[in-house]
């Protein structure tokens, strides 16, 4: 089947190729642009006997989009579980610029006969995105230990392989009684999907076998450059003295004298303690109205609270003696007058109060 610019397979459309014990045939689909499979549409090559299923080859120069439980598969199955059946699954090959599997769509090869061999799944493109429970698988799916059907192989070559980790989108090459298949990924970026020894409800890469030997997983192209993100340092060490300004000298120059001060002024400053909040030093002021009385644009600014000069405190002086004034009151004095006829009172501990007899210095 060939299409020019766009090919859409929709509404549960099925293109099936079935063979029995004879020669198998292939399904080939090519689109010169994009190709879409939607609403449970499928491309399927199957065998129901000892013959091998055919191959399914899908190519598009644009994108391949699979949605709504669409399917591309090549399968080998039998109506009876008779030992000795060895029909093999065929191969599925997808090639496009971008490939999207969404809403439980799947690309798969399945072998469900004893001693059969799973087919190969080959996906090539610039990007591969798995969403919402989608799957790429090559499984040996027989559930009875009648032979040893082996899982197939999955080869994916894309610059980016991505899935959402929580959406249970898988890459699976598992088996039941035979050997698990192999998964070979060649990519520069692998996101959201990781290898696990057994399937989980997250996005997995699995190659396990329930009763046989597990398969292998190989990831090529993920090369980590240890020097990425490093900055090359200069070969010569930096002279720290060349980075220091010479504004502050030690010879008592005017520059040094003018730069050796630390001043904290204004309403701000440092808090009194580390735990205290820093208060705002701003003072709210109303806007001046040019039409208000007393407003003058040329009036010089003056502080609202001019600085006040506090009087110096009077120093305390030790008393040196006492005298009686004209009113008869006794007063302590710092200096004893030496004028003639003055009466000087001694400051001895035996001196009395104002009512005590006077004592004169000799």
Coordinates of C-alpha atoms in Angstrom, one line a residue:
X1 CA 0.0 0.0 0.0
X2 CA 1.4 3.4 -1.0
X3 CA 0.1 6.9 -0.4
X4 CA 1.3 10.3 -1.5
X5 CA 1.3 13.0 1.2
X6 CA -0.9 11.5 3.9
X7 CA -2.3 8.1 4.9
X8 CA -4.9 7.5 7.6
X9 CA -6.2 4.2 8.7
X10 CA -9.2 4.7 11.1
X11 CA -12.4 3.4 12.5
X12 CA -11.4 -0.1 13.4
X13 CA -10.0 -0.8 10.0
X14 CA -7.9 -4.0 9.8
X15 CA -5.4 -5.1 7.2
X16 CA -4.7 -8.7 8.0
X17 CA -2.5 -11.3 6.3
X18 CA -3.0 -14.9 7.5
X19 CA -1.0 -18.0 6.6
X20 CA -1.2 -21.6 7.8
X21 CA 1.5 -24.2 7.1
X22 CA 2.6 -22.8 3.8
X23 CA 4.6 -19.8 2.5
X24 CA 4.0 -16.6 4.4
X25 CA 3.4 -13.1 2.8
X26 CA 4.3 -9.6 3.9
X27 CA 2.5 -6.3 4.5
X28 CA 4.2 -3.2 3.3
X29 CA 2.8 0.3 3.8
X30 CA 4.5 3.6 2.6
X31 CA 3.4 7.2 3.0
X32 CA 5.1 10.1 1.4
X33 CA 4.1 12.3 4.4
X34 CA 2.5 11.4 7.7
X35 CA 0.8 8.1 8.6
X36 CA -1.9 7.7 11.3
X37 CA -3.6 4.6 12.8
X38 CA -6.5 5.4 15.0
X39 CA -9.5 3.9 16.8
X40 CA -8.4 0.2 17.1
X41 CA -7.1 0.0 13.5
X42 CA -4.5 -2.6 12.9
X43 CA -1.9 -4.0 10.5
X44 CA -1.4 -7.7 11.2
X45 CA 0.4 -10.7 9.7
X46 CA -0.4 -14.0 11.4
X47 CA 0.2 -17.7 11.1
X48 CA -1.9 -20.5 12.7
X49 CA 0.2 -23.5 11.9
X50 CA 3.8 -24.6 11.6
X51 CA 4.6 -21.9 9.1
X52 CA 6.1 -18.5 10.0
X53 CA 4.1 -15.3 10.0
X54 CA 4.9 -12.6 7.5
X55 CA 6.7 -9.3 8.1
X56 CA 5.0 -5.9 8.5
X57 CA 6.9 -3.0 7.1
X58 CA 5.6 0.6 7.7
X59 CA 7.6 3.6 6.4
X60 CA 6.8 7.3 6.3
X61 CA 8.8 10.3 5.4
X62 CA 7.0 12.3 8.0
X63 CA 5.6 11.0 11.3
X64 CA 3.9 7.8 12.3
X65 CA 1.1 8.3 14.9
X66 CA -0.8 5.4 16.6
X67 CA -3.7 6.2 18.9
X68 CA -6.8 4.6 20.3
X69 CA -5.5 1.0 20.9
X70 CA -4.2 0.7 17.4
X71 CA -1.8 -2.2 16.7
X72 CA 0.9 -3.3 14.3
X73 CA 1.9 -7.0 14.9
X74 CA 3.2 -10.2 13.5
X75 CA 2.1 -13.3 15.5
X76 CA 2.3 -17.0 15.5
X77 CA -0.4 -19.0 17.3
X78 CA -2.1 -22.3 17.2
X79 CA -5.6 -23.4 18.1
X80 CA -4.3 -26.4 20.1
X81 CA -1.5 -26.7 22.6
X82 CA 0.0 -29.7 20.8
X83 CA 3.8 -30.2 21.5
X84 CA 6.0 -30.0 18.5
X85 CA 4.5 -26.9 16.9
X86 CA 7.2 -24.5 15.9
X87 CA 5.6 -21.6 14.0
X88 CA 7.7 -18.5 14.3
X89 CA 6.5 -14.9 14.5
X90 CA 7.6 -12.5 11.7
X91 CA 9.3 -9.2 12.0
X92 CA 7.8 -5.7 12.3
X93 CA 9.8 -2.7 11.0
X94 CA 8.8 1.0 11.5
X95 CA 10.8 3.8 9.9
X96 CA 9.8 7.5 10.1
X97 CA 11.1 10.9 11.3
X98 CA 9.0 10.9 14.5
X99 CA 7.0 8.0 16.0
X100 CA 4.3 8.3 18.6
X101 CA 2.4 5.5 20.3
X102 CA -0.5 6.7 22.5
X103 CA -3.6 5.4 24.3
X104 CA -2.5 1.7 24.7
X105 CA -1.4 1.3 21.1
X106 CA 1.3 -1.3 20.5
X107 CA 3.9 -2.7 18.1
X108 CA 4.4 -6.3 18.8
X109 CA 5.5 -9.8 17.7
X110 CA 4.0 -12.7 19.7
X111 CA 4.7 -16.4 19.5
X112 CA 2.1 -18.5 21.2
X113 CA 3.2 -22.0 20.1
X114 CA 5.6 -24.5 21.8
X115 CA 9.2 -24.3 20.5
X116 CA 8.4 -21.2 18.4
X117 CA 10.6 -18.2 18.1
X118 CA 9.6 -14.6 18.7
X119 CA 10.2 -12.2 15.8
X120 CA 12.2 -8.9 15.7
X121 CA 10.8 -5.4 16.2
X122 CA 12.9 -2.7 14.5
X123 CA 12.1 1.0 15.0
X124 CA 14.1 3.8 13.4
X125 CA 13.6 7.5 13.7
X126 CA 14.7 10.8 15.2
X127 CA 12.4 10.4 18.1
X128 CA 10.2 7.8 19.8
X129 CA 7.5 8.7 22.3
X130 CA 5.4 6.2 24.3
X131 CA 2.3 7.5 26.1
X132 CA -0.6 6.2 28.2
X133 CA 0.1 2.5 28.5
X134 CA 1.5 2.0 25.0
X135 CA 3.9 -0.9 24.3
X136 CA 6.7 -2.2 22.1
X137 CA 7.1 -5.9 22.6
X138 CA 8.5 -9.2 21.2
X139 CA 7.3 -11.9 23.5
X140 CA 7.0 -15.7 23.8
X141 CA 3.5 -15.7 25.2
X142 CA 2.7 -19.4 25.6
X143 CA 1.5 -20.0 29.2
X144 CA 2.0 -23.8 29.3
X145 CA 5.4 -25.6 29.8
X146 CA 5.2 -27.6 26.5
X147 CA 8.3 -26.5 24.9
X148 CA 10.6 -23.5 25.2
X149 CA 9.5 -20.6 23.0
X150 CA 12.0 -17.8 23.2
X151 CA 11.3 -14.1 23.3
X152 CA 12.2 -12.1 20.2
X153 CA 14.5 -9.1 19.8
X154 CA 13.8 -5.4 19.8
X155 CA 16.1 -2.9 18.1
X156 CA 15.4 0.8 18.5
X157 CA 17.6 3.5 16.9
X158 CA 16.4 7.0 17.7
X159 CA 18.0 10.2 19.0
X160 CA 15.5 10.5 21.8
X161 CA 13.5 7.6 23.4
X162 CA 11.0 8.9 25.9
X163 CA 8.0 7.9 28.0
X164 CA 6.1 9.2 31.0
X165 CA 7.4 7.2 34.0
X166 CA 3.9 6.9 35.7
X167 CA 2.0 5.9 32.6
X168 CA 3.0 2.2 32.4
X169 CA 4.4 2.3 28.8
X170 CA 6.8 -0.6 28.3
X171 CA 9.5 -2.1 26.0
X172 CA 9.2 -5.8 26.6
X173 CA 11.0 -8.9 25.3
X174 CA 9.9 -11.4 27.9
X175 CA 9.2 -15.2 27.8
X176 CA 7.5 -17.8 30.0
X177 CA 9.4 -21.0 29.7
X178 CA 12.1 -20.2 27.1
X179 CA 14.8 -17.6 27.1
X180 CA 14.0 -13.9 27.3
X181 CA 14.8 -11.8 24.2
X182 CA 17.2 -8.9 23.9
X183 CA 16.6 -5.2 23.8
X184 CA 19.1 -3.1 21.9
X185 CA 18.7 0.7 22.2
X186 CA 20.9 3.2 20.3
X187 CA 20.1 6.7 21.5
X188 CA 21.5 10.0 22.8
X189 CA 18.7 10.5 25.3
X190 CA 16.6 7.9 27.3
X191 CA 13.9 9.5 29.4
X192 CA 11.1 8.2 31.7
X193 CA 11.6 4.5 31.1
X194 CA 14.2 2.3 32.8
X195 CA 15.3 -1.3 32.9
X196 CA 13.6 -3.4 35.6
X197 CA 14.0 -7.2 36.4
X198 CA 10.2 -7.7 36.2
X199 CA 7.2 -5.7 35.0
X200 CA 5.7 -3.0 37.2
X201 CA 2.9 -0.5 37.0
X202 CA 5.5 2.1 35.8
X203 CA 7.2 2.5 32.4
X204 CA 9.7 -0.5 32.2
X205 CA 12.2 -2.2 29.9
X206 CA 12.0 -5.9 30.7
X207 CA 13.6 -9.1 29.3
X208 CA 12.7 -11.5 32.0
X209 CA 11.6 -15.2 31.7
X210 CA 9.3 -16.8 34.3
X211 CA 10.9 -20.2 34.2
X212 CA 13.8 -19.8 31.8
X213 CA 16.8 -17.5 31.4
X214 CA 16.4 -13.8 31.3
X215 CA 17.4 -11.9 28.2
X216 CA 19.8 -8.9 27.9
X217 CA 19.4 -5.1 27.6
X218 CA 22.1 -3.0 25.7
X219 CA 22.0 0.8 25.6
X220 CA 24.4 2.4 23.1
X221 CA 25.3 6.0 22.6
X222 CA 24.7 7.4 26.1
X223 CA 28.2 8.8 26.5
X224 CA 28.8 11.1 29.4
X225 CA 31.7 13.6 29.0
X226 CA 33.2 14.2 32.4
X227 CA 34.7 17.5 31.3
X228 CA 31.3 18.9 30.2
X229 CA 30.5 22.0 32.2
X230 CA 34.0 22.6 33.6
X231 CA 35.7 26.0 33.3
X232 CA 39.3 26.1 32.4
X233 CA 41.3 28.0 35.0
X234 CA 44.2 30.3 34.1
X235 CA 47.6 28.8 34.2
X236 CA 49.2 31.7 36.1
X237 CA 48.0 32.4 39.7
X238 CA 46.3 35.8 40.3
X239 CA 48.4 38.4 42.1
X240 CA 46.1 39.6 44.8
X241 CA 48.1 42.7 45.5
X242 CA 47.1 44.0 42.0
X243 CA 43.4 43.8 42.9
X244 CA 43.7 46.1 46.0
X245 CA 43.1 49.8 45.6
X246 CA 45.9 52.2 46.7
X247 CA 43.6 54.9 48.1
X248 CA 44.6 54.3 51.8
X249 CA 48.3 55.0 52.4
X250 CA 50.2 54.8 55.7
X251 CA 52.2 58.0 55.5
X252 CA 49.5 60.3 57.0
X253 CA 48.5 61.7 53.7
X254 CA 45.3 63.7 53.2
X255 CA 43.7 60.7 51.4
X256 CA 44.4 58.4 54.2
X257 CA 43.1 60.9 56.8
X258 CA 39.9 61.4 54.9
X259 CA 39.2 57.7 54.4
X260 CA 39.8 56.3 57.9
X261 CA 36.3 57.2 59.2
X262 CA 33.2 55.2 59.8
X263 CA 30.1 57.3 60.2
X264 CA 26.5 56.1 61.1
X265 CA 24.1 59.1 61.1
X266 CA 20.5 59.9 60.6
X267 CA 17.4 58.1 61.9
X268 CA 18.6 54.7 60.7
X269 CA 21.8 53.0 61.8
X270 CA 22.3 49.6 63.3
X271 CA 19.8 47.9 65.7
X272 CA 20.8 47.8 69.4
X273 CA 20.8 44.0 69.4
X274 CA 21.0 41.3 66.7
X275 CA 17.5 40.2 67.4
X276 CA 16.0 43.7 67.2
X277 CA 14.2 44.8 64.1
X278 CA 15.6 47.6 62.0
X279 CA 13.3 50.6 62.3
X280 CA 12.6 52.9 59.4
X281 CA 14.2 56.3 59.5
X282 CA 11.7 57.9 57.2
X283 CA 9.5 60.6 58.5
X284 CA 6.1 61.1 56.9
X285 CA 5.6 64.5 55.4
X286 CA 2.6 66.0 53.7
X287 CA 2.8 67.3 50.1
X288 CA 3.2 71.1 49.8
X289 CA 0.4 73.0 48.1
X290 CA 1.7 75.9 45.9
X291 CA -1.6 77.7 46.4
X292 CA -1.6 77.6 50.2
X293 CA -0.8 80.8 52.2
X294 CA 2.8 81.2 53.2
X295 CA 4.2 78.9 50.5
X296 CA 7.3 80.2 48.8
X297 CA 9.3 78.2 46.2
X298 CA 12.4 80.2 47.1
X299 CA 12.1 79.8 50.9
X300 CA 15.2 77.9 52.2
X301 CA 14.6 74.6 53.8
X302 CA 14.9 74.5 57.6
X303 CA 14.7 71.6 60.0
X304 CA 11.4 71.2 61.7
X305 CA 13.1 70.5 65.0
X306 CA 16.2 72.7 65.4
X307 CA 19.0 71.3 67.6
X308 CA 18.9 72.6 71.2
X309 CA 22.0 73.3 73.2
X310 CA 21.8 71.8 76.6
X311 CA 23.5 73.7 79.6
X312 CA 26.7 72.1 80.9
X313 CA 26.2 70.5 84.3
X314 CA 27.7 72.3 87.4
X315 CA 30.6 70.3 88.8
X316 CA 30.4 69.3 92.5
X317 CA 33.0 70.9 94.8
X318 CA 34.0 69.7 98.2
X319 CA 33.1 72.0 101.1
X320 CA 36.1 73.6 103.0
X321 CA 34.3 75.3 105.8
X322 CA 31.1 77.2 106.8
X323 CA 30.1 80.7 107.5
X324 CA 27.1 82.6 109.0
X325 CA 25.5 85.1 106.7
X326 CA 23.8 88.3 107.7
X327 CA 20.5 86.5 108.3
X328 CA 22.2 84.2 110.8
X329 CA 22.1 81.2 108.5
X330 CA 25.0 78.8 108.3
X331 CA 26.3 77.9 104.8
X332 CA 28.9 75.5 103.5
X333 CA 31.6 77.2 101.4
X334 CA 34.4 75.9 99.1
X335 CA 36.8 78.6 100.0
X336 CA 37.3 80.2 103.4
X337 CA 37.4 84.1 103.2
X338 CA 40.5 85.5 104.9
X339 CA 39.1 89.0 105.4
X340 CA 39.6 90.6 108.8
X341 CA 36.9 90.2 111.3
X342 CA 35.4 87.3 109.5
X343 CA 34.2 84.4 111.5
X344 CA 35.2 81.0 110.2
X345 CA 33.6 77.8 111.3
X346 CA 35.6 74.6 111.5
X347 CA 34.4 71.6 109.6
X348 CA 35.6 69.3 112.3
X349 CA 33.4 66.3 113.1
X350 CA 32.6 68.0 116.5
X351 CA 31.0 71.0 114.9
X352 CA 27.4 71.5 115.6
X353 CA 24.5 72.7 113.5
X354 CA 23.2 76.2 113.2
X355 CA 22.2 76.2 116.9
X356 CA 25.6 75.1 118.2
X357 CA 28.1 77.7 119.7
X358 CA 30.3 79.4 117.2
X359 CA 34.0 78.4 117.0
X360 CA 36.5 80.7 115.3
X361 CA 39.7 79.7 113.7
X362 CA 42.9 80.9 115.4

